[in-house]
Short mmCIF file of C-alpha atoms in Angstrom, two decimals:
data_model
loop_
_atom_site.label_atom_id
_atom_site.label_comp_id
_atom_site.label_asym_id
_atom_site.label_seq_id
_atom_site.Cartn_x
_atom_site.Cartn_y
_atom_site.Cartn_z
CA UNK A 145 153.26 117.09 157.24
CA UNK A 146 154.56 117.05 153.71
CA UNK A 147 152.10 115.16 151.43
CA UNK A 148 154.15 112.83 148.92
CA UNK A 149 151.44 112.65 145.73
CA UNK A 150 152.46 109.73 143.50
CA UNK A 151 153.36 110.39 140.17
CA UNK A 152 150.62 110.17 137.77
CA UNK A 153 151.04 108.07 134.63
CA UNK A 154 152.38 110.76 132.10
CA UNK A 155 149.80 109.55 129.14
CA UNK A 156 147.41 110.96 131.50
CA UNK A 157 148.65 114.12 132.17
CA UNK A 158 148.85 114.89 128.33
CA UNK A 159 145.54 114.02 127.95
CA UNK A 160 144.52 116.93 130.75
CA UNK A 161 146.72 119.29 128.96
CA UNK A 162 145.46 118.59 125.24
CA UNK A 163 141.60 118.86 126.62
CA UNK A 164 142.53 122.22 128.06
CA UNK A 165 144.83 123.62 125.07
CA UNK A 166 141.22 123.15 122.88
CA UNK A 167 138.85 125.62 122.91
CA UNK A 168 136.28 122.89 122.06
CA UNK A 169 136.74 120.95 124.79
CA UNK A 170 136.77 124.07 127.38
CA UNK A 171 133.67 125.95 125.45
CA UNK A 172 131.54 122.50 125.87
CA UNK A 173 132.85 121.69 129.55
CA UNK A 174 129.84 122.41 131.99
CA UNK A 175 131.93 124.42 134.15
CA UNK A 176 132.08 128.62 134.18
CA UNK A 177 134.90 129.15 135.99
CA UNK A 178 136.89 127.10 133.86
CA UNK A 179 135.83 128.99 131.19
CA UNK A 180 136.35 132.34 132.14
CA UNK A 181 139.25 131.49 134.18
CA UNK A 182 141.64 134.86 133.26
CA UNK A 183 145.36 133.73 132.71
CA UNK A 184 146.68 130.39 132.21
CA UNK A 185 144.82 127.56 133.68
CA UNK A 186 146.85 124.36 135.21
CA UNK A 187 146.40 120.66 135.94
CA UNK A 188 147.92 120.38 139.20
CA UNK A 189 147.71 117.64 142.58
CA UNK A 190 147.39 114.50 140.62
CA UNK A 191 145.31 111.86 142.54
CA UNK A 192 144.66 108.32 141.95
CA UNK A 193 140.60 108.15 142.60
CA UNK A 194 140.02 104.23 143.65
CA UNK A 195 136.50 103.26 144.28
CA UNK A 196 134.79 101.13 147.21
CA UNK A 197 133.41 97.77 145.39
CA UNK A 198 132.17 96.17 148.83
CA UNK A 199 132.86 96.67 152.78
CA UNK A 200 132.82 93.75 154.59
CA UNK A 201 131.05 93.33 157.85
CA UNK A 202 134.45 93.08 159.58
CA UNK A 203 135.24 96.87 158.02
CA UNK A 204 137.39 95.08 154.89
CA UNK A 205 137.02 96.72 151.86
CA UNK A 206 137.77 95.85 147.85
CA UNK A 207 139.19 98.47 146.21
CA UNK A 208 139.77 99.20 142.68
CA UNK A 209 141.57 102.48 140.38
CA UNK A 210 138.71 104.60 138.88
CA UNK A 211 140.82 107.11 136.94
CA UNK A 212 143.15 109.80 137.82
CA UNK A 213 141.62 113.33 139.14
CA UNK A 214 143.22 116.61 138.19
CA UNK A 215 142.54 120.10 140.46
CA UNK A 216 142.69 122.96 137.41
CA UNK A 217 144.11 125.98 139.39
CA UNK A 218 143.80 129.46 137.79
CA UNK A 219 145.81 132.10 140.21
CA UNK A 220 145.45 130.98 143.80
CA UNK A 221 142.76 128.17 143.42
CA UNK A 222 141.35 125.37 141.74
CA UNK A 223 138.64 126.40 139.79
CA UNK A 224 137.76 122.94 138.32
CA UNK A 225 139.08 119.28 138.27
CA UNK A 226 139.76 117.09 135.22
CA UNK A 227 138.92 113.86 135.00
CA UNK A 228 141.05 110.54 133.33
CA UNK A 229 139.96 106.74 132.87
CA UNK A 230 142.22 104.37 131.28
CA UNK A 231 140.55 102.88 127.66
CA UNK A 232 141.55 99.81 125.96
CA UNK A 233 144.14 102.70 124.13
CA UNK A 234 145.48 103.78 127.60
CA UNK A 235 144.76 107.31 129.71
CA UNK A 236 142.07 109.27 128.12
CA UNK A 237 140.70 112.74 129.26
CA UNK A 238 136.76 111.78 130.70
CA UNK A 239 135.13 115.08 131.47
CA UNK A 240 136.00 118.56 133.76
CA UNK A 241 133.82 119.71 136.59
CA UNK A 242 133.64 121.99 139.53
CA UNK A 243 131.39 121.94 143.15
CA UNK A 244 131.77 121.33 146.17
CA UNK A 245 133.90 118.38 145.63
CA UNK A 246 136.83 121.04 144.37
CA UNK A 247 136.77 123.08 146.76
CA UNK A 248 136.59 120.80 149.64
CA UNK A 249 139.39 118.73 147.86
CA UNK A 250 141.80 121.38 148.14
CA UNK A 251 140.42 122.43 151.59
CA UNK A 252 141.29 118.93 152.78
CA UNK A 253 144.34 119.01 151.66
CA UNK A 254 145.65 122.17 153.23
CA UNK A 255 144.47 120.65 156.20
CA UNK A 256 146.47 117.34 155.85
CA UNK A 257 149.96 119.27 155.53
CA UNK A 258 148.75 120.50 158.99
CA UNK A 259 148.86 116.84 159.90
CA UNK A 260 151.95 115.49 161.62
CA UNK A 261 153.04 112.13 160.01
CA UNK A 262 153.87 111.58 156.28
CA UNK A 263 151.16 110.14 153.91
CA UNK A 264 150.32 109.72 150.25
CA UNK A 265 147.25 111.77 148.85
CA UNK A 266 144.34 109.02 147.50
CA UNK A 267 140.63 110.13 146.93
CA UNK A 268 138.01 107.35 147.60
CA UNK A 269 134.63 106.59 147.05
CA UNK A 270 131.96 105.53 148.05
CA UNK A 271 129.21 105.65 145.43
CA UNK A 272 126.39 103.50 147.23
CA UNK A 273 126.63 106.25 150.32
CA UNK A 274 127.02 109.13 147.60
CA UNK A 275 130.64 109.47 149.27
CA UNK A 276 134.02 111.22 148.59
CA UNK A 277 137.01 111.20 150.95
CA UNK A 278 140.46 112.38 150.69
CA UNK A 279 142.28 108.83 151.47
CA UNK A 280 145.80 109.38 153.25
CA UNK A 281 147.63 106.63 152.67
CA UNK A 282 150.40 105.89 155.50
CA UNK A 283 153.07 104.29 152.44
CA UNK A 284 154.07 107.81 150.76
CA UNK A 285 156.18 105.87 148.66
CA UNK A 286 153.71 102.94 147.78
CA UNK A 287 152.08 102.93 143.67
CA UNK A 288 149.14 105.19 144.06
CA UNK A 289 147.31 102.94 141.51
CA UNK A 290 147.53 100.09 144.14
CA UNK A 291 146.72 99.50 147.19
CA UNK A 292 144.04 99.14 149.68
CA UNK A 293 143.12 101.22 152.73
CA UNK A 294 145.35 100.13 155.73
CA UNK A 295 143.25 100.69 159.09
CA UNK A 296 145.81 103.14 160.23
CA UNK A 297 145.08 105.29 157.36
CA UNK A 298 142.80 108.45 157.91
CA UNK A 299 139.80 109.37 155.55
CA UNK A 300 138.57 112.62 155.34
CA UNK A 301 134.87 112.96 153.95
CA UNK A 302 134.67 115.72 151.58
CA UNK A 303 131.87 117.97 151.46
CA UNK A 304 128.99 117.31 150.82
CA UNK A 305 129.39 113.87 153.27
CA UNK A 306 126.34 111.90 154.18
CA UNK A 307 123.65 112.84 157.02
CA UNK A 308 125.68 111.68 159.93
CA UNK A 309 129.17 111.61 159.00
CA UNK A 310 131.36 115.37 159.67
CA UNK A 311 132.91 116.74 156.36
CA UNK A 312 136.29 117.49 157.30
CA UNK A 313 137.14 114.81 160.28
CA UNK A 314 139.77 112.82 160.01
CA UNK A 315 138.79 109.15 160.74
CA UNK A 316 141.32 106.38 161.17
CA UNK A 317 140.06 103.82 158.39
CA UNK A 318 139.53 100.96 161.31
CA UNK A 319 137.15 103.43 162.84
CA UNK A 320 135.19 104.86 159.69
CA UNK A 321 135.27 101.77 157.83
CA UNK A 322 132.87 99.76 160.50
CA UNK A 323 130.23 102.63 160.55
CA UNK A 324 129.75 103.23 156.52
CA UNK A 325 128.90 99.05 156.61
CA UNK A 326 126.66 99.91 158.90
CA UNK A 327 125.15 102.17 156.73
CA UNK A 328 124.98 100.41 153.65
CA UNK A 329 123.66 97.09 155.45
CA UNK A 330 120.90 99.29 156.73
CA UNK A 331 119.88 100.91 153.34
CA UNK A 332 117.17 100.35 151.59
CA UNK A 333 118.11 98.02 148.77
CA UNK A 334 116.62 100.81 146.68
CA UNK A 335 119.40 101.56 143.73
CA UNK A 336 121.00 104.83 143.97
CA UNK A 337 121.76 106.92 140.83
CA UNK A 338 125.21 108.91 140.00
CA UNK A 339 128.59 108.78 142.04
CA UNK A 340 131.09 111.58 143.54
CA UNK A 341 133.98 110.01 141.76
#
């Protein structure tokens, strides 16, 4: 299936590109490969990261735009991922990272252009369940900065995924949506540090 990834607002882009033409802000990134990534390094695959607020009982979910996440490829592969938010000034670089979350990123998409149908490339998370998935939105030509998950959309948990939950399964959202409410109703109301997204 061809994927149809929305356009990313351009302020953003630049911002990637600036943080990656300074040697400052590559030498004090926490991420190796990035910095001894031979040849030219690329921001490539923009996707709007929107984050889970709340799940309803009845599997609804409030969504919201996070920031806009960048795979850096060097050669044949992303070796990192760069990180936007939007300030009170606009689009601003955040941070670059690597893990498991770039590699299973790009895994999950090679797997969705195996897909038949034609959707638009979303990540979302799930911070309370520690939670990333690739979000394939069934509107290819809808605003990626909008939007919430339609239950005929398919999530893909990235890897690492929670105890329970297969890294790599599609899951319609009316399906997935029902048993992650189930898990957070059933968590301790402990607070959890750090996100995926």
């Amino acid at each position: 299936m061809p994927l149809h990834a929305p356009q990313a607002p351009a302020p953003a882009l630049r911002s990637v590109l600036t943080a990656l033409g300074s040697p400052t802000a590559v030498r004090e990134a926490r991420t190796p490969s990035l910095r001894t990534a031979q040849g030219p390094v690329t921001p490539e695959l923009p996707l709007p990261v929107h984050v889970i607020d709340r799940i309803a009982p009845e599997g609804n979910s409030a969504t919201r735009l996070s920031g806009w996440r960048f795979l850096i490829r060097a050669g044949e592969r992303a070796v990192a991922a760069a990180d936007t938010r939007l300030t009170p000034d606009g689009w601003a670089f955040s941070h670059f990272f690597e893990g498991p979350y770039v590699t299973s990123t790009e895994r999950a998409l090679r797997q969705a252009e195996t897909m038949p149908g034609s959707y638009q490339p979303r990540l979302l998370s799930v911070p309370e369940l520690y939670m990333l998935t690739l979000w394939l939105h069934g509107d290819s030509e809808a605003d990626g900065a909008e939007g919430h998950p339609a239950a005929t959309d398919l999530l893909v948990p990235l890897a690492p995924a929670p105890p329970g939950i297969a890294a790599h399964r599609p899951h319609r959202v009316a399906e997935l949506l029902p048993v992650l409410t189930l898990r957070l109703t059933a968590a301790p109301t402990v607070p959890l540090l750090g996100s995926p997204a």
